[in-house]
Every structure is written in C-alpha cells, then in structure tokens.
Coordinates of C-alpha atoms in Angstrom, one line a residue:
Chain A
M1 CA -24.7 -3.3 -4.6
P2 CA -25.2 -5.3 -7.8
E3 CA -26.4 -8.9 -7.6
G4 CA -23.6 -11.4 -7.1
K5 CA -22.6 -12.9 -10.4
A6 CA -23.0 -16.6 -11.2
G7 CA -19.9 -18.6 -10.3
R8 CA -18.9 -21.2 -7.8
G9 CA -20.5 -19.5 -4.9
G10 CA -21.4 -15.9 -4.6
G11 CA -21.9 -14.0 -1.4
R12 CA -23.1 -10.6 -0.6
A13 CA -23.1 -8.8 2.6
G14 CA -24.5 -5.4 3.6
G15 CA -28.1 -6.2 4.2
G16 CA -30.1 -6.1 7.5
G17 CA -31.0 -8.7 10.1
Q18 CA -29.0 -10.4 12.8
K19 CA -25.3 -9.8 12.3
P20 CA -23.4 -12.9 11.2
Y21 CA -20.2 -11.7 12.9
G22 CA -19.1 -10.4 16.3
L23 CA -16.0 -9.5 18.4
L24 CA -13.9 -12.0 20.3
E25 CA -12.0 -10.7 23.3
H26 CA -8.3 -11.7 23.6
T27 CA -5.7 -10.8 26.2
A28 CA -3.4 -8.6 24.2
D29 CA -5.3 -8.2 21.0
I30 CA -8.8 -8.6 19.4
G31 CA -10.6 -11.2 17.4
M32 CA -13.8 -11.8 15.5
W33 CA -16.1 -14.7 14.7
V34 CA -17.9 -14.7 11.4
W35 CA -20.5 -17.0 9.9
G36 CA -21.6 -17.5 6.3
Q37 CA -23.9 -20.0 4.7
D38 CA -21.2 -20.7 2.1
P39 CA -17.5 -19.7 1.7
A40 CA -18.3 -16.7 -0.4
A41 CA -20.8 -15.4 2.1
L42 CA -18.3 -16.1 4.9
F43 CA -15.7 -13.9 3.2
A44 CA -18.3 -11.2 2.5
H45 CA -19.4 -11.1 6.1
A46 CA -15.7 -11.1 7.2
A47 CA -15.3 -7.7 5.6
L48 CA -18.1 -6.3 7.7
G49 CA -16.8 -8.1 10.8
L50 CA -13.5 -6.2 10.2
R51 CA -15.5 -3.0 9.9
E52 CA -16.9 -3.8 13.4
I53 CA -13.4 -4.2 14.7
L54 CA -12.2 -1.0 13.2
A55 CA -15.2 0.9 14.6
P56 CA -15.1 3.9 12.3
P57 CA -16.7 7.0 13.7
P58 CA -20.3 7.5 12.7
P59 CA -20.9 10.2 10.1
A60 CA -21.9 13.6 11.3
P61 CA -25.6 14.3 10.9
G62 CA -26.5 15.1 7.3
W63 CA -23.1 14.0 6.1
R64 CA -22.9 11.1 3.7
P65 CA -19.5 9.3 3.4
L66 CA -17.8 9.4 0.1
E67 CA -17.9 6.0 -1.4
E68 CA -15.5 4.1 -3.7
Q69 CA -15.5 0.7 -5.3
R70 CA -12.5 -1.5 -5.2
L71 CA -11.9 -4.7 -7.0
V72 CA -9.8 -7.2 -5.0
E73 CA -8.4 -10.3 -6.6
L74 CA -6.4 -12.8 -4.5
R75 CA -5.2 -16.4 -4.7
A76 CA -4.0 -18.6 -1.8
P77 CA -3.2 -22.2 -1.2
D78 CA -6.1 -22.8 1.2
W79 CA -9.1 -21.1 2.8
E80 CA -7.3 -20.0 5.9
A81 CA -4.5 -18.2 4.0
L82 CA -7.1 -16.7 1.7
L83 CA -9.1 -15.3 4.6
V84 CA -5.9 -13.8 6.1
D85 CA -4.9 -12.3 2.8
W86 CA -8.4 -10.9 2.3
L87 CA -8.6 -9.2 5.7
N88 CA -5.0 -7.9 5.3
E89 CA -5.8 -6.5 1.9
L90 CA -8.7 -4.5 3.5
L91 CA -6.3 -3.3 6.2
Y92 CA -3.9 -2.2 3.6
L93 CA -6.6 -0.1 1.9
L94 CA -7.4 1.4 5.3
D95 CA -3.8 2.3 6.0
T96 CA -3.0 3.7 2.6
E97 CA -6.3 5.2 1.3
R98 CA -8.3 5.7 4.5
L99 CA -11.1 3.5 3.2
V100 CA -13.3 1.2 5.4
P101 CA -15.3 -1.7 3.9
A102 CA -19.1 -1.1 3.8
A103 CA -20.3 -4.0 1.7
A104 CA -18.7 -6.8 -0.3
A105 CA -19.8 -9.0 -3.3
V106 CA -17.5 -12.0 -3.3
E107 CA -17.0 -14.6 -5.9
L108 CA -14.8 -17.7 -5.2
E109 CA -13.3 -20.2 -7.6
G110 CA -11.6 -22.7 -5.4
T111 CA -9.3 -20.6 -3.2
A112 CA -9.2 -17.7 -5.7
L113 CA -11.2 -14.7 -4.7
R114 CA -12.6 -11.9 -6.7
A115 CA -14.5 -9.2 -4.8
R116 CA -16.1 -5.9 -5.5
V117 CA -16.0 -3.9 -2.3
R118 CA -17.9 -0.8 -1.6
M119 CA -15.6 1.3 0.6
E120 CA -16.4 4.4 2.6
A121 CA -13.8 7.2 2.9
L122 CA -13.1 8.2 6.5
P123 CA -13.9 11.9 7.0
P124 CA -10.9 14.2 7.1
G125 CA -9.2 14.3 10.5
Q126 CA -11.1 11.2 11.7
A127 CA -9.8 7.7 12.4
P128 CA -11.3 4.4 13.2
R129 CA -11.1 3.4 16.9
R130 CA -8.7 0.5 16.3
E131 CA -5.7 0.0 14.0
P132 CA -4.9 -3.7 13.8
K133 CA -1.5 -4.5 12.4
A134 CA -2.7 -7.6 10.7
A135 CA -5.0 -10.6 10.7
T136 CA -3.0 -13.6 11.9
F137 CA -3.0 -17.4 11.6
H138 CA -3.0 -17.7 15.4
G139 CA -6.1 -19.7 16.5
L140 CA -7.6 -19.3 13.0
T141 CA -10.3 -21.8 12.4
I142 CA -12.8 -22.2 9.6
T143 CA -15.3 -25.0 10.6
P144 CA -18.7 -26.2 9.6
E145 CA -21.3 -24.7 12.0
S146 CA -25.1 -24.1 12.0
G147 CA -25.5 -25.2 8.4
G148 CA -22.7 -23.0 7.1
L149 CA -19.1 -22.1 7.9
C150 CA -17.8 -20.2 11.0
A151 CA -14.4 -18.6 11.1
R152 CA -12.5 -17.3 14.1
V153 CA -9.6 -14.8 13.5
I154 CA -7.3 -13.0 15.8
F155 CA -5.8 -9.6 14.8
D156 CA -2.6 -8.3 16.2
V157 CA -3.3 -4.9 17.6
Chain B
M1 CA 10.9 -30.5 20.8
R2 CA 14.5 -30.4 19.7
V3 CA 15.6 -28.6 22.9
D4 CA 14.2 -27.8 26.3
G5 CA 12.2 -24.7 27.1
I6 CA 13.2 -22.4 30.0
I7 CA 10.8 -19.7 31.3
Y8 CA 12.1 -17.1 33.7
A9 CA 9.4 -16.8 36.3
D10 CA 8.7 -17.1 40.0
R11 CA 6.0 -19.3 41.7
A12 CA 3.3 -16.6 41.4
M13 CA 3.9 -16.0 37.8
L14 CA 4.1 -19.7 37.0
E15 CA 0.7 -20.1 38.6
A16 CA -0.7 -17.4 36.4
L17 CA 0.9 -19.0 33.3
R18 CA -1.2 -22.1 33.7
Q19 CA -4.1 -20.1 32.2
D20 CA -1.9 -18.9 29.3
Q21 CA -1.0 -20.5 26.0
A22 CA 2.4 -19.0 26.2
P23 CA 4.2 -22.1 27.7
E24 CA 2.9 -24.1 24.8
Q25 CA 4.3 -21.5 22.4
V26 CA 7.7 -21.9 24.1
A27 CA 7.5 -25.6 23.4
N28 CA 6.5 -25.0 19.8
V29 CA 9.5 -22.7 19.2
A30 CA 11.7 -25.6 20.5
T31 CA 10.7 -27.6 17.5
L32 CA 12.3 -25.2 15.0
P33 CA 15.3 -26.6 13.0
G34 CA 18.7 -25.4 14.0
I35 CA 17.7 -24.1 17.4
V36 CA 20.6 -23.9 19.8
G37 CA 20.6 -24.2 23.5
H38 CA 17.0 -23.6 24.8
S39 CA 13.7 -22.1 23.8
L40 CA 13.6 -19.2 26.2
A41 CA 11.0 -16.9 27.6
M42 CA 11.5 -13.8 29.8
P43 CA 9.3 -13.0 32.8
D44 CA 7.1 -10.7 30.8
I45 CA 6.0 -13.7 28.9
H46 CA 2.5 -13.8 27.4
W47 CA 1.1 -15.5 24.3
G48 CA 1.9 -14.0 20.9
Y49 CA 1.9 -15.1 17.3
G50 CA 4.0 -18.2 16.9
F51 CA 6.6 -17.1 19.4
P52 CA 5.4 -16.0 22.8
I53 CA 5.9 -12.4 23.7
G54 CA 9.1 -12.5 25.8
G55 CA 10.5 -15.3 23.6
V56 CA 14.2 -15.7 22.7
A57 CA 15.6 -18.3 20.4
A58 CA 19.0 -18.6 18.8
M59 CA 19.4 -20.5 15.5
D60 CA 22.6 -21.8 14.0
A61 CA 23.6 -19.5 11.2
Q62 CA 24.4 -22.4 8.9
D63 CA 21.7 -24.9 9.6
G64 CA 19.0 -22.9 11.4
V65 CA 15.9 -21.1 10.3
I66 CA 14.6 -17.6 10.5
S67 CA 10.9 -17.0 11.3
P68 CA 9.0 -13.7 10.9
G69 CA 6.9 -14.8 13.8
G70 CA 10.0 -14.7 15.9
V71 CA 10.3 -11.0 15.2
G72 CA 6.7 -9.9 15.1
Y73 CA 4.5 -7.6 13.0
D74 CA 6.0 -4.5 14.6
I75 CA 9.5 -5.0 13.4
N76 CA 12.0 -3.2 15.7
C77 CA 9.3 -2.0 18.0
G78 CA 11.6 -0.5 20.6
V79 CA 12.2 2.1 23.2
R80 CA 14.6 5.0 23.7
L81 CA 15.3 7.1 26.8
L82 CA 16.3 10.7 26.5
L83 CA 17.9 12.4 29.6
T84 CA 17.7 16.0 30.4
G85 CA 19.6 18.4 32.7
L86 CA 16.2 19.5 34.1
G87 CA 14.9 18.6 37.5
L88 CA 11.4 18.0 38.6
D89 CA 11.1 21.4 40.2
E90 CA 11.7 23.0 36.8
V91 CA 9.5 20.8 34.8
Q92 CA 6.5 20.2 37.0
P93 CA 5.2 23.9 36.8
E94 CA 5.4 23.6 33.0
I95 CA 4.0 20.0 32.6
K96 CA 0.6 21.0 31.3
R97 CA 2.1 23.2 28.6
L98 CA 4.9 20.7 27.9
M99 CA 2.5 17.8 27.4
G100 CA 0.1 20.0 25.4
E101 CA 2.9 21.0 23.0
L102 CA 4.2 17.4 22.7
F103 CA 0.7 16.2 21.9
H104 CA 0.3 18.9 19.3
S105 CA 3.7 18.5 17.7
I106 CA 4.1 14.7 17.5
P107 CA 1.6 12.9 15.3
S108 CA 0.1 10.0 17.2
G109 CA -3.0 7.8 17.2
V110 CA -4.8 5.5 14.9
G111 CA -4.4 6.5 11.2
S112 CA -1.9 9.2 12.0
T113 CA 0.3 10.4 9.2
G114 CA 3.5 12.4 9.7
K115 CA 5.0 15.7 8.6
I116 CA 7.5 13.9 6.4
K117 CA 6.4 12.6 3.1
L118 CA 8.9 10.4 1.2
D119 CA 9.2 9.4 -2.4
K120 CA 10.5 6.0 -3.2
G121 CA 14.1 7.1 -3.7
E122 CA 14.2 8.8 -0.3
M123 CA 12.4 5.8 1.3
R124 CA 15.1 3.5 0.0
R125 CA 17.7 5.7 1.8
V126 CA 15.7 5.5 5.0
L127 CA 15.6 1.7 4.8
E128 CA 19.3 1.4 4.1
E129 CA 20.6 4.1 6.5
G130 CA 18.1 4.2 9.3
A131 CA 18.7 6.8 12.0
A132 CA 21.8 8.0 10.1
W133 CA 19.4 9.2 7.3
A134 CA 17.4 11.1 9.9
V135 CA 20.5 12.8 11.3
S136 CA 21.7 13.7 7.8
K137 CA 18.4 15.5 7.3
G138 CA 18.8 17.5 10.5
F139 CA 16.6 15.3 12.7
G140 CA 19.0 15.0 15.7
W141 CA 22.6 14.9 16.5
A142 CA 25.5 12.8 15.2
E143 CA 26.3 11.7 18.7
D144 CA 22.8 10.1 19.0
L145 CA 23.9 7.3 16.6
E146 CA 26.6 6.1 19.1
R147 CA 23.9 5.4 21.6
I148 CA 21.5 3.4 19.5
E149 CA 21.6 -0.4 19.1
E150 CA 23.4 -1.1 15.8
G151 CA 24.2 2.5 15.6
G152 CA 20.6 2.9 14.4
S153 CA 21.6 1.6 11.0
M154 CA 21.8 -2.1 10.7
A155 CA 23.9 -3.7 8.0
G156 CA 22.3 -6.1 5.6
A157 CA 19.2 -4.1 4.6
D158 CA 17.9 -4.7 1.1
A159 CA 15.4 -2.0 0.2
G160 CA 14.5 -4.1 -2.9
A161 CA 13.2 -6.9 -0.6
V162 CA 10.5 -4.6 0.7
S163 CA 7.3 -4.7 -1.2
D164 CA 5.6 -1.8 -3.0
K165 CA 2.8 -2.1 -0.5
A166 CA 5.1 -1.7 2.4
Y167 CA 6.7 1.3 0.8
K168 CA 3.2 2.9 0.3
R169 CA 2.3 2.3 3.9
G170 CA 5.5 3.7 5.2
S171 CA 5.7 6.7 2.9
D172 CA 3.7 9.1 5.1
Q173 CA 4.2 7.5 8.5
L174 CA 7.8 8.4 9.3
G175 CA 7.9 10.4 12.5
T176 CA 4.6 9.1 14.0
L177 CA 4.2 7.5 17.3
G178 CA 1.5 5.0 16.4
S179 CA -1.3 3.8 18.6
G180 CA -2.1 0.9 20.9
N181 CA 0.6 0.6 23.6
H182 CA 2.9 3.1 21.9
F183 CA 3.6 6.2 24.0
L184 CA 5.8 9.1 24.8
E185 CA 6.3 9.7 28.5
V186 CA 8.0 12.4 30.6
D187 CA 9.5 10.7 33.7
V188 CA 11.5 11.6 36.7
V189 CA 14.3 9.4 38.0
A190 CA 12.7 8.3 41.3
E191 CA 15.3 6.0 42.7
V192 CA 18.9 4.9 41.9
Y193 CA 19.9 1.4 42.8
E194 CA 23.5 1.2 41.4
P195 CA 25.1 4.6 41.7
R196 CA 28.3 3.7 39.8
V197 CA 26.4 2.4 36.7
A198 CA 23.8 5.3 37.0
E199 CA 26.7 7.8 36.9
A200 CA 28.1 6.1 33.8
F201 CA 24.7 6.3 32.2
G202 CA 24.3 9.9 33.3
L203 CA 21.3 9.2 35.5
Q204 CA 20.6 10.9 38.8
E205 CA 17.7 11.0 41.2
G206 CA 15.3 13.8 40.5
Q207 CA 16.4 14.2 36.9
V208 CA 13.7 14.5 34.2
A209 CA 13.8 12.0 31.3
V210 CA 11.7 11.2 28.3
L211 CA 10.8 7.6 27.3
I212 CA 9.6 7.0 23.7
H213 CA 8.1 3.7 22.6
S214 CA 7.3 3.2 18.9
G215 CA 8.2 0.9 16.0
S216 CA 8.2 0.5 12.2
R217 CA 4.6 1.4 11.8
G218 CA 2.7 0.2 8.7
L219 CA 5.8 -0.5 6.8
G220 CA 7.0 -3.1 9.3
H221 CA 3.5 -4.6 9.6
Q222 CA 3.4 -5.1 5.9
V223 CA 6.9 -6.6 5.7
C224 CA 5.8 -9.2 8.3
T225 CA 2.5 -9.9 6.6
D226 CA 4.2 -10.3 3.2
Y227 CA 6.9 -12.6 4.5
I228 CA 4.7 -14.8 6.7
R229 CA 3.1 -15.8 3.4
T230 CA 6.3 -16.4 1.5
T231 CA 8.0 -18.2 4.3
E232 CA 4.9 -20.4 4.7
E233 CA 5.4 -21.6 1.2
A234 CA 9.1 -22.1 1.9
T235 CA 8.3 -24.1 5.1
R236 CA 6.4 -26.5 2.8
R237 CA 9.0 -26.5 0.1
Y238 CA 11.9 -27.3 2.5
G239 CA 9.9 -30.0 4.2
I240 CA 9.8 -28.3 7.6
S241 CA 7.1 -29.3 9.9
V242 CA 5.9 -26.6 12.3
P243 CA 3.1 -27.0 14.9
D244 CA 1.8 -23.4 14.4
R245 CA 1.4 -21.6 11.0
Q246 CA 2.7 -18.4 12.6
L247 CA 6.0 -20.2 13.1
A248 CA 6.5 -20.3 9.3
C249 CA 10.2 -20.2 8.7
A250 CA 12.9 -20.6 6.0
P251 CA 16.5 -21.8 6.3
L252 CA 18.7 -18.9 6.9
K253 CA 20.8 -19.9 3.9
S254 CA 17.8 -20.1 1.6
P255 CA 16.8 -17.3 -0.8
E256 CA 13.6 -16.9 1.1
G257 CA 15.3 -16.7 4.5
Q258 CA 17.8 -14.2 3.2
A259 CA 15.1 -12.1 1.6
Y260 CA 13.1 -11.9 4.8
Y261 CA 16.2 -11.1 6.8
A262 CA 17.2 -8.3 4.4
A263 CA 13.6 -6.9 4.5
M264 CA 13.5 -7.1 8.2
V265 CA 16.7 -5.2 8.6
A266 CA 15.3 -2.5 6.2
A267 CA 12.2 -2.3 8.5
C268 CA 14.4 -2.1 11.6
N269 CA 16.2 0.9 10.0
Y270 CA 12.9 2.6 9.3
A271 CA 11.9 2.2 13.0
W272 CA 15.2 3.7 14.1
A273 CA 14.7 6.6 11.7
N274 CA 11.2 6.9 13.1
R275 CA 12.3 7.2 16.7
Q276 CA 15.1 9.6 15.7
C277 CA 12.5 11.9 14.1
L278 CA 10.3 11.7 17.2
T279 CA 13.4 12.6 19.3
H280 CA 14.1 15.7 17.2
W281 CA 10.5 17.0 17.7
T282 CA 10.7 16.2 21.4
R283 CA 13.8 18.4 21.6
E284 CA 12.1 21.2 19.7
V285 CA 9.2 21.2 22.1
F286 CA 11.5 21.2 25.1
A287 CA 13.5 24.1 23.6
R288 CA 10.3 26.0 23.0
V289 CA 8.8 25.5 26.4
F290 CA 12.0 26.1 28.4
G291 CA 13.4 28.8 26.2
R292 CA 16.8 27.3 25.7
P293 CA 18.3 25.1 22.9
A294 CA 17.9 21.3 23.5
S295 CA 21.7 21.1 23.8
A296 CA 21.7 23.6 26.7
L297 CA 18.9 21.6 28.3
G298 CA 21.1 18.5 28.2
L299 CA 18.6 16.6 26.2
R300 CA 20.8 13.7 25.2
L301 CA 20.1 10.2 24.3
L302 CA 20.9 7.5 26.9
Y303 CA 20.1 4.5 24.7
D304 CA 17.7 3.1 22.1
Q305 CA 17.0 -0.6 21.8
A306 CA 14.9 -2.9 19.8
H307 CA 12.7 -5.6 21.4
N308 CA 11.3 -7.2 18.2
I309 CA 14.3 -8.3 16.1
A310 CA 16.5 -11.1 14.7
K311 CA 20.2 -10.5 14.6
F312 CA 23.4 -12.4 13.8
E313 CA 25.6 -12.5 16.9
E314 CA 28.7 -14.4 18.1
H315 CA 28.1 -16.4 21.2
E316 CA 30.1 -19.0 23.1
V317 CA 28.5 -22.5 22.8
E318 CA 30.2 -25.4 24.5
G319 CA 33.5 -23.6 24.7
R320 CA 33.7 -22.3 21.1
S321 CA 32.5 -19.2 19.4
R322 CA 29.5 -19.7 17.1
R323 CA 27.5 -17.4 14.9
L324 CA 23.9 -17.5 15.7
C325 CA 20.7 -15.8 14.6
V326 CA 19.1 -14.6 17.8
H327 CA 15.3 -13.9 17.6
R328 CA 14.1 -11.6 20.3
K329 CA 10.3 -11.2 20.3
G330 CA 9.3 -8.9 23.1
A331 CA 12.7 -9.2 24.7
S332 CA 15.7 -6.8 25.0
R333 CA 19.3 -7.4 24.3
A334 CA 21.2 -7.1 27.6
F335 CA 24.9 -7.4 26.9
P336 CA 27.5 -7.0 29.7
A337 CA 30.5 -4.9 30.0
G338 CA 33.2 -5.6 27.5
R339 CA 31.1 -6.7 24.6
P340 CA 32.1 -4.7 21.4
E341 CA 28.4 -4.2 20.6
V342 CA 27.9 -2.1 23.7
P343 CA 28.5 1.6 23.0
A344 CA 32.0 2.6 23.8
V345 CA 30.8 5.2 26.4
Y346 CA 29.1 2.3 28.4
R347 CA 31.5 -0.5 27.6
K348 CA 33.0 -0.5 31.1
V349 CA 29.7 -1.0 32.8
G350 CA 27.4 -2.8 30.3
Q351 CA 24.6 -2.1 28.0
P352 CA 21.6 -0.1 29.3
V353 CA 18.4 -2.1 29.3
L354 CA 15.2 -0.1 29.1
V355 CA 12.1 -1.6 30.6
P356 CA 8.9 0.5 30.2
G357 CA 6.1 -0.4 32.6
D358 CA 2.5 0.7 32.3
M359 CA 1.6 4.4 32.3
G360 CA 0.4 4.6 35.9
T361 CA 3.4 3.2 37.7
T362 CA 7.0 2.9 36.9
S363 CA 9.6 2.0 34.3
Y364 CA 13.2 0.8 34.9
V365 CA 16.7 1.2 33.6
M366 CA 18.7 -2.0 34.0
V367 CA 22.1 -3.1 32.9
G368 CA 23.2 -6.2 31.0
T369 CA 25.2 -8.9 32.7
D370 CA 27.6 -11.8 32.1
K371 CA 25.0 -14.2 33.3
S372 CA 22.6 -13.0 30.7
L373 CA 25.2 -13.8 28.1
R374 CA 25.7 -17.3 29.5
E375 CA 22.0 -18.2 29.9
T376 CA 19.8 -16.1 27.6
W377 CA 22.0 -15.2 24.7
G378 CA 22.4 -11.8 26.4
S379 CA 18.6 -11.1 26.7
A380 CA 16.2 -9.8 29.3
C381 CA 12.7 -8.6 29.6
H382 CA 11.2 -5.7 27.6
G383 CA 8.2 -4.5 29.6
A384 CA 5.2 -5.6 31.6
G385 CA 3.1 -7.8 29.4
R386 CA -0.7 -7.7 29.2
V387 CA -2.9 -9.8 31.5
M388 CA -6.3 -8.4 30.5
S389 CA -8.1 -8.1 27.2
R390 CA -8.9 -4.6 25.9
G391 CA -12.6 -5.2 26.3
A392 CA -12.2 -6.2 29.9
A393 CA -9.9 -3.2 30.6
K394 CA -12.5 -0.8 29.3
R395 CA -15.2 -2.4 31.5
E396 CA -12.9 -2.0 34.5
V397 CA -12.5 1.8 34.1
R398 CA -13.6 4.5 31.8
G399 CA -10.9 6.6 30.1
S400 CA -12.1 9.8 31.7
E401 CA -12.0 8.2 35.2
L402 CA -8.5 6.9 34.5
R403 CA -7.3 10.3 33.5
E404 CA -8.6 11.6 36.9
Q405 CA -7.1 8.8 38.8
L406 CA -3.7 9.3 37.2
L407 CA -3.9 13.0 37.7
A408 CA -4.5 12.5 41.4
R409 CA -1.2 10.5 41.4
G410 CA 0.6 13.4 39.7
I411 CA 0.5 12.0 36.2
L412 CA -0.9 14.1 33.4
V413 CA -2.2 12.1 30.5
K414 CA -2.8 13.2 26.9
A415 CA -4.5 10.6 24.7
V416 CA -6.3 10.7 21.4
S417 CA -9.3 8.9 22.8
D418 CA -10.7 7.8 26.1
A419 CA -11.4 4.4 24.8
S420 CA -7.7 3.8 23.7
L421 CA -6.7 5.2 27.1
A422 CA -8.8 2.7 29.0
E423 CA -7.5 -0.2 26.9
E424 CA -4.0 0.7 28.2
A425 CA -5.1 1.0 31.9
P426 CA -2.4 -0.1 34.4
G427 CA -4.5 -3.0 35.6
A428 CA -4.3 -4.5 32.1
Y429 CA -0.6 -5.2 32.6
K430 CA 1.6 -7.3 34.8
D431 CA 3.4 -5.5 37.6
V432 CA 6.6 -4.4 35.9
T433 CA 8.4 -4.4 39.2
H434 CA 7.6 -8.1 39.6
V435 CA 9.0 -8.7 36.1
V436 CA 12.1 -6.7 36.7
N437 CA 12.7 -8.3 40.1
I438 CA 12.7 -11.7 38.5
C439 CA 15.3 -10.6 35.9
H440 CA 17.3 -9.0 38.7
G441 CA 17.0 -12.0 41.0
S442 CA 18.0 -14.4 38.3
G443 CA 20.9 -12.2 37.4
I444 CA 20.2 -11.7 33.7
A445 CA 20.0 -8.0 34.2
R446 CA 20.5 -5.7 37.2
R447 CA 18.3 -2.8 38.3
V448 CA 20.0 0.6 37.9
A449 CA 17.2 3.1 38.3
R450 CA 13.5 3.5 38.6
L451 CA 11.5 6.1 36.7
K452 CA 8.2 7.5 37.6
P453 CA 5.9 9.1 35.0
I454 CA 4.7 12.7 35.4
G455 CA 3.3 13.1 31.9
V456 CA 2.1 10.5 29.4
M457 CA 1.1 10.8 25.8
K458 CA -0.7 7.9 24.2
G459 CA -1.9 7.4 20.6

C-alpha cells in the first residue's frame, strides 16, 4: 500500500500487531467494534473489521488471491452516516464484484471520505461465511476511547 | 408517544421481554407523526432496526409518514406454501434424492447468483410486473397469481425510483434463495385443527407440502439502504424528530415519501418474482424425482404472503372508513372472510396466514379473523423470532451434530455450511407454538394446521 497522502487525517490499515477491531454478538444479527487513533484510522480499520465479519475463506495453499484497487469517494452529513455509507459501499462491492477489503488508505476532509482500497477477489465458487444485508444506525456509536475513537456498528444479517 | 403501544404476549413472554430492547422500540414507533390507533407488536417480537421485528403501525394516508425502517432491509421477505397430492409414504422413500436435487437445482447460500441474468430493460419489467413477469416467461402457472398477496404484482411500482446500484445487485440474483434464515422445506401436514378451513385451503393430514422463505435479495437491501439515507435528510427537512435514526421517515405526501414507496413496491415485485422462480424449479425437481408433471402431482400454490411491507389499506377507524399506510415489519397480514383482498377462492373462510417455525420443529397455517381487523389492522405473527445470538448458537451445537440430531428426528438437512446451519439451530428461536398459541388465544388468527418438516434446505 502506498503511504497515506497528506491531508486532514490519513489512516492506513493492513499492518500487523493487535487487531483494532473485533466482533460483537447480537441476538439476531452481528456487530463489530473498531478503534482508530484518529477518524481516518478508524475508517481504515473498519474495512478490516468488516472483513472479519465476512470471514472469507482462506486461500488454498500456493494460491494468491487476485487483487484490485478501488477508489471510494463519499460525503455524508456526519461521522455516523459516513461510517454507515463506507461499510455499505464495501458490502456493495462484495455483492456485485465479489471483492473483499484487504487494506484501506483513507483520507478525510471533514465528513468527506476518499479511500484507496486494496480488494481481494473471492475464488470462483467460494463465498464469505456471512452476507450482511447492511450496516445500520441501530446502536451505532462513535466515541472517544483509549486516546482515539471507538465505533460500534450492528449489521443486519 | 402519540399513541399507546400494545404488545401481544403472555406472562412468560413478557418476562423474557424485560431483557429486550423491543418494547422500547414499540414506544419509539408510537412517536411517528400520523400514527393511528396503537403502535403494535406481535408475539414473535424481538428487537429490530427502528421498528421491532413483529411491529405493526398504521399511518394516516394524508398526514402520516412512511419509514423504510418499518419495512426492513429485506423488502417483501415472505413465505409461500405449495401443496402436493403426495403423501408421506410416497415422499419419504425419495427424500434423500428429492433434497439432493432441490439443493442442486435451486441456488442458495451466501453470494449465490442465479440462472437468470437480466439486462436493465428486463429488470424494469420484473420491478413493475413481479410474479406476473415470471409467469409470462414460463416460470409457473397463471393460477399461481390468484393465490399471492397483491396478485404478486403490486400497483404503484416505479422502476425509475430504484437506484443503479440496486439494479446491479439484483441483476443476477433472481431465483436465488439467499442465506441466513432463508430456507426451502419439505413438510408433512401433521395435524388439522379446523377441518372446514383446511378443506377450503386444500390441506389434509399426511399431505406433503413445500414451504419457501425468501425475499428481495440484494436489490431490496440496496433500496432500503438508499432510502434510509434520503429519508434521513427528509426527516430533518420536514422538522420531524425521531428517537432513533433507523426510524427516519418522510411524509407520505412528500416527494421523498412517494419515491420510497414506489421503490419499495418495485422491490416487493422483485421478491414475488423471485419466489415464483423458486416455485418453478421446485416443481421441476418434483416432476423429475416422481416421474410425473407437477400438475399431475397436484403441486399448486396455497398462498404467498409478505412479512416486511408497507401497504395502503382501507380500515374502519371510529366508525368510518379511512385510508391508512400499514407498516408490517416481521408481521403477516391476516384478513378475515369477506375482505376483497382475500383471494376469491378463500374469501368465504379468510386469508391463509403462514407461520414458519424453526427447522427442527414445526410450522403453522392459520387463518385471518375479524378480531385481527379490529385490533391489529388485520395482522398477526410471521414466525418464531430469535432469542440467541449466532455466536451463542454455534457454541451450543456444531452444525454436524445438529444434522445428526435432526436426522434422528426424521428431518434431512441440506445446508451450504455447517456454520450457517448451527446459527439457525432450533434453540436460537422462540418456540413457534408458543407464538402461535398467543395469536390464537388472542383471536387475531386461528390455527388451521400444523406442518412438520421432513427435509430442510438452508442457504
């Protein structure tokens, strides 16, 4: 992934270390928590958190997934709506092009997002474990936590 | 709250609801402008997105609002029941082959695409014509349309109100079952409670039937996603205050409200076309396995109904007829005898109400009642409702163990993955008999027959 460009906040995700995201259990559906040291990092990590929810099958030994780059540009009235739009755009790419996010370089200008996303193509005949219908506003929070921002999002499955 | 909330439950269920956010959601719905009567919830209530699952709310057609959250992401998720002239003794010896062929012939599971690929022009026809489009293409029989809610083709669709993204998602998903809690199930009629109504429906004990549960797939999900955002802006613009962003709404008379309604109807039609295609392939499989045409096997449609929908209906309010927009979110229409919306063939007894349970136990056929019309805008329950998270369900039982347990009970399961199977384990759901008994006891629908699964196919 190229280095994040200068702008008002730049976040990259795809490196190693403790994961800044995880699953949240919910009665009928599924959720995730995600943390980032700044808003752009939060959004970048959210893409990987979504990948965790989708749980794509691991590649067969010796097989390297085909990769594609996607540029995503979104604008929303607030962070919560932007996060929902971002996650739903990634779900749209999954549903229409069978692509799963692998890493994201996110730039934010207020509540406008510009992201270069490295996507992996699902192998033919294979599917992720889960197929959320959408990210929702239900119980959605973005709050300061541990020196950064933490978001909680529920997906309708 | 502008009106009171009413939850149909018994003491045991009310106790369980104390741990659930759903009652709060019933209260939230009661704040919506133009709501008439009460904010209602059926006994399969559990928390949802804005509206609770099992939620019913009627809005004045002039002054009320429409809310995408009151319909849900899976627009016209619904269920249909096919009847056969076959008995258990004929089907049981062939169940392994039958389920194998159904699993092979009907696309299902996460990411599944169908055998039908549509260009935009043909998609427009699907959105405008629904199940009628499918029949015109040879997917099913003309008589099927008489036994589908709205004739499977709801008026008011505007294909132009559906986004290009929704078109793209739906273009290769027509005729697919989906995943999650969607299923196709071969059942046997285990018990008949009301022989007169059962006879009018064509149901008899020992008869094999097929239950299909599916919806509008990615197209519907995208329509809801798109319009939650546009109606959010409308909520602000029209100065409407909502306690939950998922209750974003727009006045029914506004351009935004009308655009959502027209797109929702288009998605409803897509779902009916979807279930019609699934029916056609089911008939083909039965014909292949049993060596006779589907018509000779008596594979006719009993009924198809939506359980995520908003519809304009005439209802009596304080002695006069009023046009209302009734939102049913995880709730079934349950109209009584005499209503013009009930198919002519059933109008003397009332509308069939299909209530699928979990895969391990039972499902029900009920009938709509006058009391339902008086109390719940002609609505009843739609299923069992989840009580356990997917993670917890998988920790309770492995998919492979569940298969064995169900097989020991005479139920053959075909599923795309053991994980998805475990997530849908019977223990993850309320007892559907409990839910149905509350509806029956309260008089908003009556039990007609009970179905027992012998083969289940899950995505």
